[in-house]
């Protein structure tokens, strides 16, 4: 039923013997959740972005809906919601169509960063993403070349040993990209990290003039966060503020503004 033409509004019948199409289908289903998690409750309305009203809460409510006894029907409901939101008539799971669309567009991911996705479940693994690089750019863009590109990028920028100054890394625990960023620093790194995890905000600031200063603020007392589940997502600090912003987000913006002000005067 999961790959039924009607249940998930597929553009074509799927051949379960075509492992690439099946993997891409699973990847698309996961993608319905990935995008929502990444931009959870970010204030993107001013951009005219579609789907800003769809949050993690929205998807959780669908996946927990008592009226849909079969979990597969719940996945289908999420898929239908996303298709409707983005004015798509059906899900195109064709691996060939995807490769054609991505040709000459994802070189940076394949050759420089290697930020390819993996997950612990069956259906689509890291090899599926690596194979995309091969299919899009040619046989030489295999795992070995990707690793060399990653090594070159890390050497160029310093990887986790980098020592930039006048730099701040804001991250939220729900943002998948925080895994590639800095959430802590070492004693010889002179930059600031801001990491928001649920109801706690951690500022870790190190400068060339001071020792390590760690300030951890429990902000549960500011507002009733336990009544509304809000996790800091991707680039939330860069979007316009709203009266509904949780205190962690407000505090992170204040910290960033203060830092930039200090940098401009030194």
Short mmCIF file of C-alpha atoms in Angstrom, two decimals:
data_model
loop_
_atom_site.label_atom_id
_atom_site.label_comp_id
_atom_site.label_asym_id
_atom_site.label_seq_id
_atom_site.Cartn_x
_atom_site.Cartn_y
_atom_site.Cartn_z
CA UNK A 1 0.00 0.00 0.00
CA UNK A 2 2.93 2.34 0.72
CA UNK A 3 3.86 2.41 -2.96
CA UNK A 4 0.29 2.23 -4.22
CA UNK A 5 -0.39 4.54 -7.16
CA UNK A 6 -3.48 6.09 -5.54
CA UNK A 7 -2.60 6.08 -1.85
CA UNK A 8 0.44 8.32 -2.21
CA UNK A 9 -0.63 10.07 -5.43
CA UNK A 10 2.27 8.74 -7.47
CA UNK A 11 2.74 10.06 -11.00
CA UNK A 12 3.31 6.52 -12.31
CA UNK A 13 3.09 2.95 -11.16
CA UNK A 14 6.27 2.01 -9.36
CA UNK A 15 8.32 -1.05 -10.25
CA UNK A 16 9.57 -2.46 -6.96
CA UNK A 17 12.37 -4.20 -8.85
CA UNK A 18 13.78 -0.78 -9.77
CA UNK A 19 15.79 -0.19 -6.61
CA UNK A 20 16.75 3.37 -7.56
CA UNK A 21 13.13 4.42 -8.04
CA UNK A 22 12.15 2.75 -4.77
CA UNK A 23 15.00 4.47 -2.93
CA UNK A 24 14.04 7.81 -4.43
CA UNK A 25 10.43 7.23 -3.42
CA UNK A 26 11.48 6.62 0.19
CA UNK A 27 13.76 9.66 0.01
CA UNK A 28 10.84 11.80 -1.17
CA UNK A 29 8.66 10.58 1.69
CA UNK A 30 11.41 11.46 4.15
CA UNK A 31 11.86 14.80 2.41
CA UNK A 32 8.28 15.72 3.31
CA UNK A 33 9.45 15.78 6.92
CA UNK A 34 12.97 17.11 6.39
CA UNK A 35 11.94 20.44 4.93
CA UNK A 36 9.37 21.08 7.64
CA UNK A 37 11.86 20.26 10.39
CA UNK A 38 14.53 22.48 8.86
CA UNK A 39 12.30 25.56 8.75
CA UNK A 40 10.07 24.79 11.73
CA UNK A 41 8.19 27.97 12.72
CA UNK A 42 10.68 30.28 11.00
CA UNK A 43 9.09 33.63 10.16
CA UNK A 44 9.28 33.29 6.37
CA UNK A 45 5.88 34.78 5.53
CA UNK A 46 7.42 38.03 4.29
CA UNK A 47 9.18 36.06 1.54
CA UNK A 48 5.90 34.74 0.23
CA UNK A 49 7.14 31.22 0.90
CA UNK A 50 4.63 28.38 0.61
CA UNK A 51 3.90 26.08 3.51
CA UNK A 52 5.05 28.36 6.32
CA UNK A 53 1.99 27.29 8.33
CA UNK A 54 3.11 23.64 8.21
CA UNK A 55 5.19 22.88 11.29
CA UNK A 56 6.50 19.82 13.10
CA UNK A 57 3.34 19.99 15.19
CA UNK A 58 1.24 19.77 12.00
CA UNK A 59 3.00 16.62 10.83
CA UNK A 60 2.96 15.03 14.28
CA UNK A 61 -0.78 15.62 14.53
CA UNK A 62 -1.30 13.89 11.17
CA UNK A 63 0.93 10.96 12.16
CA UNK A 64 -0.95 10.57 15.45
CA UNK A 65 -4.45 10.98 14.00
CA UNK A 66 -6.63 8.32 15.56
CA UNK A 67 -8.99 8.19 12.58
CA UNK A 68 -6.18 6.90 10.36
CA UNK A 69 -5.60 3.49 11.91
CA UNK A 70 -2.93 2.38 9.45
CA UNK A 71 0.35 4.33 9.82
CA UNK A 72 0.84 4.04 6.05
CA UNK A 73 -2.32 6.10 5.53
CA UNK A 74 -0.80 8.75 7.77
CA UNK A 75 2.33 8.92 5.60
CA UNK A 76 0.02 9.25 2.61
CA UNK A 77 -1.85 12.09 4.33
CA UNK A 78 1.42 13.96 4.90
CA UNK A 79 2.39 13.41 1.28
CA UNK A 80 -0.98 14.69 0.06
CA UNK A 81 -0.66 17.76 2.26
CA UNK A 82 2.76 18.60 0.82
CA UNK A 83 1.68 18.01 -2.78
CA UNK A 84 -1.34 20.26 -2.30
CA UNK A 85 0.71 22.96 -0.58
CA UNK A 86 3.21 23.17 -3.42
CA UNK A 87 0.61 22.76 -6.19
CA UNK A 88 1.93 19.39 -7.32
CA UNK A 89 -0.52 16.89 -8.82
CA UNK A 90 1.51 13.83 -7.95
CA UNK A 91 4.84 12.59 -6.59
CA UNK A 92 7.47 12.05 -9.26
CA UNK A 93 9.65 9.31 -7.81
CA UNK A 94 11.54 8.60 -11.04
CA UNK A 95 15.26 8.45 -10.32
CA UNK A 96 16.00 9.23 -13.97
CA UNK A 97 13.88 12.38 -13.88
CA UNK A 98 15.61 13.47 -10.69
CA UNK A 99 19.08 12.92 -12.20
CA UNK A 100 18.08 14.91 -15.28
CA UNK A 101 16.89 17.78 -13.08
CA UNK A 102 20.04 17.79 -10.95
CA UNK A 103 22.58 17.58 -13.76
CA UNK A 104 25.12 20.39 -13.36
CA UNK A 105 23.35 21.82 -10.34
CA UNK A 106 24.73 19.93 -7.33
CA UNK A 107 28.46 19.99 -8.03
CA UNK A 108 29.32 21.62 -4.69
CA UNK A 109 27.68 18.85 -2.68
CA UNK A 110 29.35 16.14 -4.72
CA UNK A 111 32.83 17.61 -5.10
CA UNK A 112 33.48 20.00 -2.23
CA UNK A 113 31.32 19.52 0.86
CA UNK A 114 30.11 15.95 0.64
CA UNK A 115 27.09 16.79 2.79
CA UNK A 116 25.28 13.72 1.51
CA UNK A 117 22.47 12.26 3.56
CA UNK A 118 22.35 8.95 5.40
CA UNK A 119 19.86 7.47 7.85
CA UNK A 120 19.59 4.29 9.94
CA UNK A 121 16.59 2.75 8.18
CA UNK A 122 16.28 0.61 5.07
CA UNK A 123 15.27 1.90 1.67
CA UNK A 124 17.80 4.60 0.90
CA UNK A 125 21.32 4.76 2.28
CA UNK A 126 24.39 6.92 1.80
CA UNK A 127 25.29 4.89 -1.29
CA UNK A 128 22.09 6.13 -2.93
CA UNK A 129 23.34 9.73 -2.61
CA UNK A 130 26.85 8.83 -3.75
CA UNK A 131 25.39 7.10 -6.79
CA UNK A 132 23.57 10.33 -7.64
CA UNK A 133 26.94 12.07 -7.96
CA UNK A 134 28.13 9.32 -10.31
CA UNK A 135 24.95 9.42 -12.38
CA UNK A 136 24.95 13.22 -12.63
CA UNK A 137 28.63 14.01 -13.19
CA UNK A 138 30.25 10.76 -14.30
CA UNK A 139 31.99 7.68 -12.95
CA UNK A 140 34.96 9.55 -11.46
CA UNK A 141 32.66 11.28 -8.94
CA UNK A 142 32.68 8.22 -6.69
CA UNK A 143 33.11 7.93 -2.93
CA UNK A 144 36.89 8.26 -3.22
CA UNK A 145 36.73 11.55 -5.14
CA UNK A 146 34.04 12.89 -2.81
CA UNK A 147 36.25 12.12 0.19
CA UNK A 148 39.19 13.89 -1.45
CA UNK A 149 36.98 16.92 -2.03
CA UNK A 150 35.90 16.89 1.61
CA UNK A 151 39.53 16.67 2.73
CA UNK A 152 40.49 19.59 0.49
CA UNK A 153 37.62 21.72 1.79
CA UNK A 154 38.51 20.93 5.41
CA UNK A 155 42.17 21.71 4.76
CA UNK A 156 41.27 25.00 3.10
CA UNK A 157 38.95 26.22 5.86
CA UNK A 158 40.47 24.46 8.86
CA UNK A 159 37.64 22.03 9.61
CA UNK A 160 36.87 21.89 13.34
CA UNK A 161 40.32 23.31 14.09
CA UNK A 162 39.57 26.57 12.25
CA UNK A 163 40.43 29.75 14.14
CA UNK A 164 38.43 32.64 12.66
CA UNK A 165 37.76 35.85 14.58
CA UNK A 166 34.73 38.11 14.61
CA UNK A 167 32.46 35.21 13.78
CA UNK A 168 29.37 33.77 15.44
CA UNK A 169 27.76 30.39 14.80
CA UNK A 170 24.06 30.37 15.81
CA UNK A 171 22.50 26.90 15.85
CA UNK A 172 19.27 25.30 16.93
CA UNK A 173 19.01 21.70 18.11
CA UNK A 174 16.25 20.87 15.63
CA UNK A 175 18.11 22.27 12.60
CA UNK A 176 19.74 19.33 10.75
CA UNK A 177 22.57 21.64 9.63
CA UNK A 178 23.82 22.12 13.20
CA UNK A 179 25.64 18.80 12.82
CA UNK A 180 28.00 20.48 10.32
CA UNK A 181 28.47 23.62 12.41
CA UNK A 182 30.06 24.55 15.72
CA UNK A 183 28.07 24.17 18.93
CA UNK A 184 31.13 24.31 21.20
CA UNK A 185 34.62 25.77 20.98
CA UNK A 186 38.06 24.96 22.31
CA UNK A 187 40.28 27.28 24.34
CA UNK A 188 42.30 28.42 21.32
CA UNK A 189 39.32 29.28 19.11
CA UNK A 190 38.30 32.94 19.26
CA UNK A 191 34.72 32.99 18.05
CA UNK A 192 31.25 32.64 19.51
CA UNK A 193 28.74 29.82 19.32
CA UNK A 194 25.07 30.05 20.21
CA UNK A 195 23.28 26.75 20.68
CA UNK A 196 19.60 26.61 21.57
CA UNK A 197 18.34 23.27 22.84
CA UNK A 198 14.66 23.16 23.83
CA UNK A 199 14.19 25.62 26.71
CA UNK A 200 17.89 26.31 27.28
CA UNK A 201 20.22 28.66 25.48
CA UNK A 202 23.97 28.25 25.75
CA UNK A 203 26.32 31.09 24.86
CA UNK A 204 29.96 30.11 24.56
CA UNK A 205 32.19 33.08 23.92
CA UNK A 206 35.97 33.05 23.60
CA UNK A 207 38.03 36.09 22.68
CA UNK A 208 41.74 36.76 22.43
CA UNK A 209 41.45 39.02 25.49
CA UNK A 210 39.56 36.71 27.80
CA UNK A 211 39.47 33.18 29.00
CA UNK A 212 36.58 30.90 28.14
CA UNK A 213 33.30 32.30 29.39
CA UNK A 214 30.36 29.94 29.48
CA UNK A 215 26.94 31.28 30.29
CA UNK A 216 24.00 28.91 30.49
CA UNK A 217 20.59 30.45 31.01
CA UNK A 218 17.54 28.41 31.87
CA UNK A 219 14.76 30.39 30.25
CA UNK A 220 11.83 28.28 31.34
CA UNK A 221 10.81 31.04 33.71
CA UNK A 222 10.47 33.51 30.81
CA UNK A 223 7.15 32.63 29.24
CA UNK A 224 5.43 29.29 29.30
CA UNK A 225 7.56 27.34 26.86
CA UNK A 226 6.33 24.06 28.28
CA UNK A 227 2.93 24.93 26.82
CA UNK A 228 4.19 25.37 23.28
CA UNK A 229 6.87 23.18 21.76
CA UNK A 230 9.18 25.46 19.83
CA UNK A 231 12.63 24.45 18.72
CA UNK A 232 14.99 26.84 17.05
CA UNK A 233 15.29 25.91 13.40
CA UNK A 234 17.31 26.87 10.32
CA UNK A 235 18.25 30.57 10.03
CA UNK A 236 15.47 31.60 12.43
CA UNK A 237 17.65 34.38 13.85
CA UNK A 238 17.97 35.90 10.34
CA UNK A 239 14.23 36.27 9.78
CA UNK A 240 12.17 39.22 11.08
CA UNK A 241 11.08 38.99 14.70
CA UNK A 242 7.47 38.50 15.75
CA UNK A 243 5.65 38.88 19.09
CA UNK A 244 5.34 35.09 19.14
CA UNK A 245 9.10 34.51 19.14
CA UNK A 246 10.29 32.37 22.07
CA UNK A 247 12.70 34.06 24.50
CA UNK A 248 15.63 31.91 23.33
CA UNK A 249 15.34 33.31 19.83
CA UNK A 250 15.01 36.87 21.11
CA UNK A 251 18.09 36.47 23.31
CA UNK A 252 20.14 34.99 20.47
CA UNK A 253 19.33 37.97 18.23
CA UNK A 254 20.34 40.38 21.00
CA UNK A 255 23.64 38.56 21.44
CA UNK A 256 24.38 38.62 17.71
CA UNK A 257 23.54 42.33 17.47
CA UNK A 258 25.80 43.08 20.43
CA UNK A 259 28.68 41.13 18.91
CA UNK A 260 28.38 42.85 15.54
CA UNK A 261 28.29 46.22 17.29
CA UNK A 262 31.50 45.36 19.13
CA UNK A 263 33.21 44.18 15.95
CA UNK A 264 32.34 47.38 14.10
CA UNK A 265 33.93 49.52 16.80
CA UNK A 266 37.16 47.54 17.25
#
